[in-house]
Each structure stands twice: as structure tokens, then as C-alpha cells.
Amino acid sequence: MSIAPAIRDAKGRFLNPDGSPAAQPLSRVARMMWEGKGPRWPQGLRNPPQPPPPARVPEGHAAFTFIGHASFLIRLADGTTLLTDPIFSERCSPFTWLGPKRVRPPALALDDLPRIDAVLVSHGHYDHMDLPSLRALHARFQPRLLTGLGHAEFLAKNGVPGAIELNWGEAAELPGGHRATYVPMRHFSARGIRDRALALWGGFAVEALAGGRFLFVGDTAAGGHLDVIGRAFGGFGVALIPIGAYAPLWFMQAVHVTPEQAVEAQAQLRARTALAMHFGTFQLTQEPMEEPARRLLAARGAQDFRVPGFGESLVLEI
């Protein structure tokens, strides 16, 4: 089974994998904002001490270090090191003084990172495509940066040149001879109110040169596209799956999954192990901070779906 490329509507906006328009109409956005933020999250949380990321990883494995939100440091057995959706900024916002603010610092500081060989950016939302972080990484490491169609010009104009754009189903080589394929998700991408769905969104299926593969979902709502991905790749050793930012459900179900749907997504993707992400860092929606992990642990049953600690490194077979 192959993965179909993304298509656009008559106005040039990308559509979801099922052909539906991306995200919610602006009238529903206004209603959601009127409802308020929900319970206030605690502020100034400290991450408990964790051992540093491992310098070496056994063959057939990868080390996944949870930095926070959708940011993972991933080290493959040959030493190739990746970052997913890196955000080290205090806010995920176009402003430094307004917008969702961290409730806890990044579990790894930007200055403490090892050499980064490649960066995977799932889409253009501020909590996933953080320009200050990407500029700092480019200045220090010049990593290969992979993202969806429509983002490279914007990134270059903002100090991050050389991004490789991919359509759904397209692949690019990573340093070390590994391979990343951009895969469809049900979500959207935007930096403002006028550019919704003019650039593409998705996840990354990474296949290691020596064998094994893992999936970084990025953001997604539930849907049959997850089963298509699972079938196309024959499953994954590990999948990084979001579990938070789902309330109110009437609004967020178009772009995010609940913890229970995340458990279903693991099964659809045929992932041996799943790691939770997209929780406990920025208050984006109305659910209490501790609820996503609690609901996930109650719903996972016998599935190997783990909630990593902030800064925790898990060495897992891929």
C-alpha cells in the first residue's frame, strides 16, 4: 500500500488525507476562545534530575530523550542524532511577551545539546516550528532540516536556509544513510489567520540504514490515515504519539487526539512501543495538566505505551 501525495483545493489550500478541509472555520475558533482556557496550570515546575542522554546505543536500537512538548533528541546506533520539532523558547507565540508560556523549562538546554545532524519539523505552528530555536541550531550545527511543502522559503527569509521540502510519501536521505519519509496527518499548518493550510503538515517515518524504523507523528486527529501508514511501512518499533491538547473535544477533535485515541493510533500504526508527547509543557487547551497522562495510563491496557519523564532517555528497539 502506497501513501498518496497531498492535494490542494481551488484556493491552493492543502486538504487532509481524507479530502476534508483542514482545521476549523474561524467562527468556531471565536466560540472556543470565548469558552476560556480551562483550569489554570501550575507555573515554574522543575524537571527532576535525569542521567544525560547515552553517548552510545546498541545496534538495532535508538535512544529517545524527551525534552518536552514534541521535542525529542534521538540518537541512532551509528551516532546520528536527530531533533524533532525543537522548541527551546519561553513562549510558543509570535510575541516574546504574549502567548502560551512554558510551565517547565526544556529538559535539555539548547547549549547542552550534542551535535545535531538533522532536524525534523512536522509543520508550521509556533509550538512546532520555533524560529529562534531553529536559527540557533543552524548557526551552531547546520543540520539537515526536513519539513513539509511550503515552508522552505519562509524559513530562509527568517534565518534558516536550506530546508528540504517534502510532500506526503516523499523521502529524503538523512546523514548516515538513514531515510525519512513525510507521511500524512489530519491537522493543518499556519502562522497567522490568512495562511491556513497554504503549507503542508505531516509526520516522519524514519528508517535506519541497518534496519528498524520509528515514527514521529507530529500533530494529528484520529483517522484512517494512521492505518494506511502502519500498513505501508509494516509497522514500527517505536512511535512518538501526541496525547494532549484535546479539550474542548467539539473543537479539538478536528486536529488532535485524546489519550484514548492515541492508544488506538498505536494499534493502527502497528507500533511495538509508543512514547507520549505533546503534554505538560504549554497550556494550549482546556484540559487539566495531569489529565492526559492519567487517562492514557488508564486506557493503554496491555499495550506498551509509555509516558516518558521530562529529560528521561529510553533506549528502545526499533
PDB file of N, CA, C and O in Angstrom, residues 239-289:
ATOM      1  N   ALA A 239       6.763   4.531  18.106  1.00  0.00           N
ATOM      2  CA  ALA A 239       6.013   5.665  17.572  1.00  0.00           C
ATOM      3  C   ALA A 239       5.896   6.730  18.652  1.00  0.00           C
ATOM      4  O   ALA A 239       5.579   6.422  19.804  1.00  0.00           O
ATOM      5  N   LEU A 240       6.178   7.963  18.290  1.00  0.00           N
ATOM      6  CA  LEU A 240       6.043   9.115  19.178  1.00  0.00           C
ATOM      7  C   LEU A 240       4.693   9.743  18.875  1.00  0.00           C
ATOM      8  O   LEU A 240       4.487  10.293  17.782  1.00  0.00           O
ATOM      9  N   ILE A 241       3.767   9.675  19.837  1.00  0.00           N
ATOM     10  CA  ILE A 241       2.353   9.992  19.580  1.00  0.00           C
ATOM     11  C   ILE A 241       1.875  11.059  20.558  1.00  0.00           C
ATOM     12  O   ILE A 241       2.068  10.921  21.768  1.00  0.00           O
ATOM     13  N   PRO A 242       1.211  12.118  20.071  1.00  0.00           N
ATOM     14  CA  PRO A 242       0.692  13.148  20.979  1.00  0.00           C
ATOM     15  C   PRO A 242      -0.481  12.626  21.800  1.00  0.00           C
ATOM     16  O   PRO A 242      -1.270  11.801  21.326  1.00  0.00           O
ATOM     17  N   ILE A 243      -0.591  13.143  23.039  1.00  0.00           N
ATOM     18  CA  ILE A 243      -1.708  12.725  23.902  1.00  0.00           C
ATOM     19  C   ILE A 243      -2.462  13.916  24.494  1.00  0.00           C
ATOM     20  O   ILE A 243      -3.466  13.713  25.184  1.00  0.00           O
ATOM     21  N   GLY A 244      -2.003  15.148  24.269  1.00  0.00           N
ATOM     22  CA  GLY A 244      -2.613  16.292  24.924  1.00  0.00           C
ATOM     23  C   GLY A 244      -3.175  17.306  23.958  1.00  0.00           C
ATOM     24  O   GLY A 244      -3.090  17.154  22.735  1.00  0.00           O
ATOM     25  N   ALA A 245      -3.776  18.374  24.499  1.00  0.00           N
ATOM     26  CA  ALA A 245      -4.390  19.470  23.744  1.00  0.00           C
ATOM     27  C   ALA A 245      -5.632  18.990  22.990  1.00  0.00           C
ATOM     28  O   ALA A 245      -5.744  19.172  21.782  1.00  0.00           O
ATOM     29  N   TYR A 246      -6.593  18.412  23.724  1.00  0.00           N
ATOM     30  CA  TYR A 246      -7.797  17.831  23.114  1.00  0.00           C
ATOM     31  C   TYR A 246      -9.100  18.433  23.621  1.00  0.00           C
ATOM     32  O   TYR A 246     -10.184  18.033  23.167  1.00  0.00           O
ATOM     33  N   ALA A 247      -9.052  19.364  24.564  1.00  0.00           N
ATOM     34  CA  ALA A 247     -10.277  19.935  25.117  1.00  0.00           C
ATOM     35  C   ALA A 247     -10.384  21.425  24.740  1.00  0.00           C
ATOM     36  O   ALA A 247      -9.387  22.151  24.810  1.00  0.00           O
ATOM     37  N   PRO A 248     -11.598  21.847  24.302  1.00  0.00           N
ATOM     38  CA  PRO A 248     -12.860  21.114  24.241  1.00  0.00           C
ATOM     39  C   PRO A 248     -12.907  20.165  23.044  1.00  0.00           C
ATOM     40  O   PRO A 248     -12.459  20.507  21.942  1.00  0.00           O
ATOM     41  N   LEU A 249     -13.463  18.999  23.265  1.00  0.00           N
ATOM     42  CA  LEU A 249     -13.455  17.962  22.243  1.00  0.00           C
ATOM     43  C   LEU A 249     -14.207  18.380  20.988  1.00  0.00           C
ATOM     44  O   LEU A 249     -13.812  18.033  19.874  1.00  0.00           O
ATOM     45  N   TRP A 250     -15.296  19.137  21.152  1.00  0.00           N
ATOM     46  CA  TRP A 250     -16.091  19.536  19.980  1.00  0.00           C
ATOM     47  C   TRP A 250     -15.251  20.320  18.970  1.00  0.00           C
ATOM     48  O   TRP A 250     -15.524  20.300  17.778  1.00  0.00           O
ATOM     49  N   PHE A 251     -14.221  20.999  19.476  1.00  0.00           N
ATOM     50  CA  PHE A 251     -13.353  21.795  18.606  1.00  0.00           C
ATOM     51  C   PHE A 251     -12.067  21.073  18.248  1.00  0.00           C
ATOM     52  O   PHE A 251     -11.676  20.990  17.076  1.00  0.00           O
ATOM     53  N   MET A 252     -11.387  20.516  19.241  1.00  0.00           N
ATOM     54  CA  MET A 252     -10.047  19.984  19.026  1.00  0.00           C
ATOM     55  C   MET A 252     -10.030  18.641  18.326  1.00  0.00           C
ATOM     56  O   MET A 252      -8.979  18.220  17.830  1.00  0.00           O
ATOM     57  N   GLN A 253     -11.167  17.940  18.268  1.00  0.00           N
ATOM     58  CA  GLN A 253     -11.168  16.616  17.627  1.00  0.00           C
ATOM     59  C   GLN A 253     -10.818  16.689  16.143  1.00  0.00           C
ATOM     60  O   GLN A 253     -10.455  15.687  15.533  1.00  0.00           O
ATOM     61  N   ALA A 254     -10.883  17.876  15.551  1.00  0.00           N
ATOM     62  CA  ALA A 254     -10.528  18.034  14.134  1.00  0.00           C
ATOM     63  C   ALA A 254      -9.020  18.058  13.916  1.00  0.00           C
ATOM     64  O   ALA A 254      -8.562  17.877  12.778  1.00  0.00           O
ATOM     65  N   VAL A 255      -8.236  18.265  14.999  1.00  0.00           N
ATOM     66  CA  VAL A 255      -6.792  18.432  14.812  1.00  0.00           C
ATOM     67  C   VAL A 255      -5.928  17.616  15.771  1.00  0.00           C
ATOM     68  O   VAL A 255      -4.732  17.431  15.512  1.00  0.00           O
ATOM     69  N   HIS A 256      -6.484  17.141  16.891  1.00  0.00           N
ATOM     70  CA  HIS A 256      -5.710  16.416  17.895  1.00  0.00           C
ATOM     71  C   HIS A 256      -6.432  15.151  18.324  1.00  0.00           C
ATOM     72  O   HIS A 256      -7.628  14.986  18.050  1.00  0.00           O
ATOM     73  N   VAL A 257      -5.723  14.272  19.005  1.00  0.00           N
ATOM     74  CA  VAL A 257      -6.310  13.040  19.531  1.00  0.00           C
ATOM     75  C   VAL A 257      -6.426  13.116  21.048  1.00  0.00           C
ATOM     76  O   VAL A 257      -5.650  13.791  21.716  1.00  0.00           O
ATOM     77  N   THR A 258      -7.405  12.413  21.583  1.00  0.00           N
ATOM     78  CA  THR A 258      -7.492  12.210  23.023  1.00  0.00           C
ATOM     79  C   THR A 258      -6.503  11.114  23.426  1.00  0.00           C
ATOM     80  O   THR A 258      -5.984  10.385  22.566  1.00  0.00           O
ATOM     81  N   PRO A 259      -6.244  10.950  24.717  1.00  0.00           N
ATOM     82  CA  PRO A 259      -5.378   9.834  25.128  1.00  0.00           C
ATOM     83  C   PRO A 259      -5.910   8.479  24.685  1.00  0.00           C
ATOM     84  O   PRO A 259      -5.126   7.601  24.294  1.00  0.00           O
ATOM     85  N   GLU A 260      -7.214   8.301  24.729  1.00  0.00           N
ATOM     86  CA  GLU A 260      -7.794   7.021  24.294  1.00  0.00           C
ATOM     87  C   GLU A 260      -7.602   6.823  22.793  1.00  0.00           C
ATOM     88  O   GLU A 260      -7.311   5.706  22.335  1.00  0.00           O
ATOM     89  N   GLN A 261      -7.730   7.889  22.026  1.00  0.00           N
ATOM     90  CA  GLN A 261      -7.475   7.782  20.583  1.00  0.00           C
ATOM     91  C   GLN A 261      -6.001   7.563  20.290  1.00  0.00           C
ATOM     92  O   GLN A 261      -5.652   6.935  19.286  1.00  0.00           O
ATOM     93  N   ALA A 262      -5.122   8.069  21.159  1.00  0.00           N
ATOM     94  CA  ALA A 262      -3.695   7.811  20.993  1.00  0.00           C
ATOM     95  C   ALA A 262      -3.399   6.323  21.129  1.00  0.00           C
ATOM     96  O   ALA A 262      -2.556   5.771  20.409  1.00  0.00           O
ATOM     97  N   VAL A 263      -4.078   5.662  22.062  1.00  0.00           N
ATOM     98  CA  VAL A 263      -3.922   4.211  22.221  1.00  0.00           C
ATOM     99  C   VAL A 263      -4.394   3.500  20.945  1.00  0.00           C
ATOM    100  O   VAL A 263      -3.742   2.567  20.453  1.00  0.00           O
ATOM    101  N   GLU A 264      -5.511   3.940  20.382  1.00  0.00           N
ATOM    102  CA  GLU A 264      -5.990   3.369  19.119  1.00  0.00           C
ATOM    103  C   GLU A 264      -4.995   3.638  17.994  1.00  0.00           C
ATOM    104  O   GLU A 264      -4.773   2.776  17.122  1.00  0.00           O
ATOM    105  N   ALA A 265      -4.387   4.826  18.013  1.00  0.00           N
ATOM    106  CA  ALA A 265      -3.411   5.159  16.973  1.00  0.00           C
ATOM    107  C   ALA A 265      -2.215   4.222  17.020  1.00  0.00           C
ATOM    108  O   ALA A 265      -1.696   3.804  15.972  1.00  0.00           O
ATOM    109  N   GLN A 266      -1.754   3.880  18.208  1.00  0.00           N
ATOM    110  CA  GLN A 266      -0.637   2.942  18.315  1.00  0.00           C
ATOM    111  C   GLN A 266      -0.980   1.622  17.638  1.00  0.00           C
ATOM    112  O   GLN A 266      -0.161   1.049  16.908  1.00  0.00           O
ATOM    113  N   ALA A 267      -2.195   1.141  17.861  1.00  0.00           N
ATOM    114  CA  ALA A 267      -2.614  -0.111  17.239  1.00  0.00           C
ATOM    115  C   ALA A 267      -2.702   0.040  15.721  1.00  0.00           C
ATOM    116  O   ALA A 267      -2.263  -0.847  14.970  1.00  0.00           O
ATOM    117  N   GLN A 268      -3.266   1.135  15.247  1.00  0.00           N
ATOM    118  CA  GLN A 268      -3.371   1.352  13.804  1.00  0.00           C
ATOM    119  C   GLN A 268      -1.993   1.424  13.154  1.00  0.00           C
ATOM    120  O   GLN A 268      -1.793   0.928  12.042  1.00  0.00           O
ATOM    121  N   LEU A 269      -1.055   2.047  13.831  1.00  0.00           N
ATOM    122  CA  LEU A 269       0.298   2.210  13.289  1.00  0.00           C
ATOM    123  C   LEU A 269       1.145   0.948  13.416  1.00  0.00           C
ATOM    124  O   LEU A 269       2.230   0.882  12.858  1.00  0.00           O
ATOM    125  N   ARG A 270       0.630  -0.026  14.179  1.00  0.00           N
ATOM    126  CA  ARG A 270       1.346  -1.283  14.404  1.00  0.00           C
ATOM    127  C   ARG A 270       2.707  -1.003  15.047  1.00  0.00           C
ATOM    128  O   ARG A 270       3.737  -1.524  14.623  1.00  0.00           O
ATOM    129  N   ALA A 271       2.683  -0.159  16.064  1.00  0.00           N
ATOM    130  CA  ALA A 271       3.903   0.227  16.770  1.00  0.00           C
ATOM    131  C   ALA A 271       4.082  -0.643  18.004  1.00  0.00           C
ATOM    132  O   ALA A 271       3.189  -0.723  18.846  1.00  0.00           O
ATOM    133  N   ARG A 272       5.241  -1.276  18.118  1.00  0.00           N
ATOM    134  CA  ARG A 272       5.527  -2.134  19.268  1.00  0.00           C
ATOM    135  C   ARG A 272       5.503  -1.329  20.565  1.00  0.00           C
ATOM    136  O   ARG A 272       4.928  -1.746  21.563  1.00  0.00           O
ATOM    137  N   THR A 273       6.168  -0.182  20.545  1.00  0.00           N
ATOM    138  CA  THR A 273       6.231   0.709  21.706  1.00  0.00           C
ATOM    139  C   THR A 273       5.805   2.095  21.263  1.00  0.00           C
ATOM    140  O   THR A 273       6.174   2.546  20.170  1.00  0.00           O
ATOM    141  N   ALA A 274       5.038   2.778  22.101  1.00  0.00           N
ATOM    142  CA  ALA A 274       4.679   4.169  21.843  1.00  0.00           C
ATOM    143  C   ALA A 274       5.178   5.027  22.996  1.00  0.00           C
ATOM    144  O   ALA A 274       5.185   4.604  24.153  1.00  0.00           O
ATOM    145  N   LEU A 275       5.605   6.240  22.669  1.00  0.00           N
ATOM    146  CA  LEU A 275       6.013   7.230  23.665  1.00  0.00           C
ATOM    147  C   LEU A 275       5.085   8.433  23.550  1.00  0.00           C
ATOM    148  O   LEU A 275       4.852   8.952  22.452  1.00  0.00           O
ATOM    149  N   ALA A 276       4.565   8.881  24.687  1.00  0.00           N
ATOM    150  CA  ALA A 276       3.669  10.034  24.713  1.00  0.00           C
ATOM    151  C   ALA A 276       4.444  11.334  24.556  1.00  0.00           C
ATOM    152  O   ALA A 276       5.592  11.462  24.993  1.00  0.00           O
ATOM    153  N   MET A 277       3.807  12.295  23.925  1.00  0.00           N
ATOM    154  CA  MET A 277       4.378  13.638  23.794  1.00  0.00           C
ATOM    155  C   MET A 277       3.233  14.635  23.733  1.00  0.00           C
ATOM    156  O   MET A 277       2.066  14.278  23.837  1.00  0.00           O
ATOM    157  N   HIS A 278       3.585  15.922  23.598  1.00  0.00           N
ATOM    158  CA  HIS A 278       2.579  16.980  23.422  1.00  0.00           C
ATOM    159  C   HIS A 278       1.692  17.099  24.659  1.00  0.00           C
ATOM    160  O   HIS A 278       0.474  17.129  24.585  1.00  0.00           O
ATOM    161  N   PHE A 279       2.337  17.168  25.816  1.00  0.00           N
ATOM    162  CA  PHE A 279       1.623  17.307  27.075  1.00  0.00           C
ATOM    163  C   PHE A 279       2.552  17.981  28.095  1.00  0.00           C
ATOM    164  O   PHE A 279       3.772  17.913  27.981  1.00  0.00           O
ATOM    165  N   GLY A 280       1.959  18.644  29.076  1.00  0.00           N
ATOM    166  CA  GLY A 280       2.687  19.084  30.252  1.00  0.00           C
ATOM    167  C   GLY A 280       3.741  20.144  30.062  1.00  0.00           C
ATOM    168  O   GLY A 280       4.595  20.317  30.943  1.00  0.00           O
ATOM    169  N   THR A 281       3.718  20.881  28.940  1.00  0.00           N
ATOM    170  CA  THR A 281       4.749  21.887  28.690  1.00  0.00           C
ATOM    171  C   THR A 281       4.157  23.278  28.471  1.00  0.00           C
ATOM    172  O   THR A 281       4.574  24.240  29.112  1.00  0.00           O
ATOM    173  N   PHE A 282       3.210  23.388  27.541  1.00  0.00           N
ATOM    174  CA  PHE A 282       2.499  24.630  27.270  1.00  0.00           C
ATOM    175  C   PHE A 282       0.999  24.385  27.451  1.00  0.00           C
ATOM    176  O   PHE A 282       0.476  23.378  26.958  1.00  0.00           O
ATOM    177  N   GLN A 283       0.313  25.289  28.103  1.00  0.00           N
ATOM    178  CA  GLN A 283      -1.138  25.156  28.193  1.00  0.00           C
ATOM    179  C   GLN A 283      -1.755  25.745  26.930  1.00  0.00           C
ATOM    180  O   GLN A 283      -1.876  26.953  26.772  1.00  0.00           O
ATOM    181  N   LEU A 284      -2.161  24.859  26.038  1.00  0.00           N
ATOM    182  CA  LEU A 284      -2.737  25.262  24.759  1.00  0.00           C
ATOM    183  C   LEU A 284      -4.251  25.137  24.753  1.00  0.00           C
ATOM    184  O   LEU A 284      -4.923  25.805  23.958  1.00  0.00           O
ATOM    185  N   THR A 285      -4.790  24.269  25.598  1.00  0.00           N
ATOM    186  CA  THR A 285      -6.214  23.953  25.565  1.00  0.00           C
ATOM    187  C   THR A 285      -6.761  23.854  26.991  1.00  0.00           C
ATOM    188  O   THR A 285      -6.109  24.252  27.946  1.00  0.00           O
ATOM    189  N   GLN A 286      -7.939  23.276  27.151  1.00  0.00           N
ATOM    190  CA  GLN A 286      -8.682  23.409  28.394  1.00  0.00           C
ATOM    191  C   GLN A 286      -8.511  22.266  29.390  1.00  0.00           C
ATOM    192  O   GLN A 286      -8.969  22.387  30.527  1.00  0.00           O
ATOM    193  N   GLU A 287      -7.873  21.164  29.023  1.00  0.00           N
ATOM    194  CA  GLU A 287      -7.786  20.064  29.976  1.00  0.00           C
ATOM    195  C   GLU A 287      -6.779  20.361  31.085  1.00  0.00           C
ATOM    196  O   GLU A 287      -5.807  21.101  30.869  1.00  0.00           O
ATOM    197  N   PRO A 288      -6.993  19.801  32.291  1.00  0.00           N
ATOM    198  CA  PRO A 288      -6.002  19.950  33.363  1.00  0.00           C
ATOM    199  C   PRO A 288      -4.657  19.352  32.956  1.00  0.00           C
ATOM    200  O   PRO A 288      -4.598  18.412  32.151  1.00  0.00           O
ATOM    201  N   MET A 289      -3.573  19.857  33.499  1.00  0.00           N
ATOM    202  CA  MET A 289      -2.231  19.460  33.069  1.00  0.00           C
ATOM    203  C   MET A 289      -1.985  17.966  33.237  1.00  0.00           C
ATOM    204  O   MET A 289      -1.375  17.326  32.374  1.00  0.00           O
TER     205      MET A 289
END
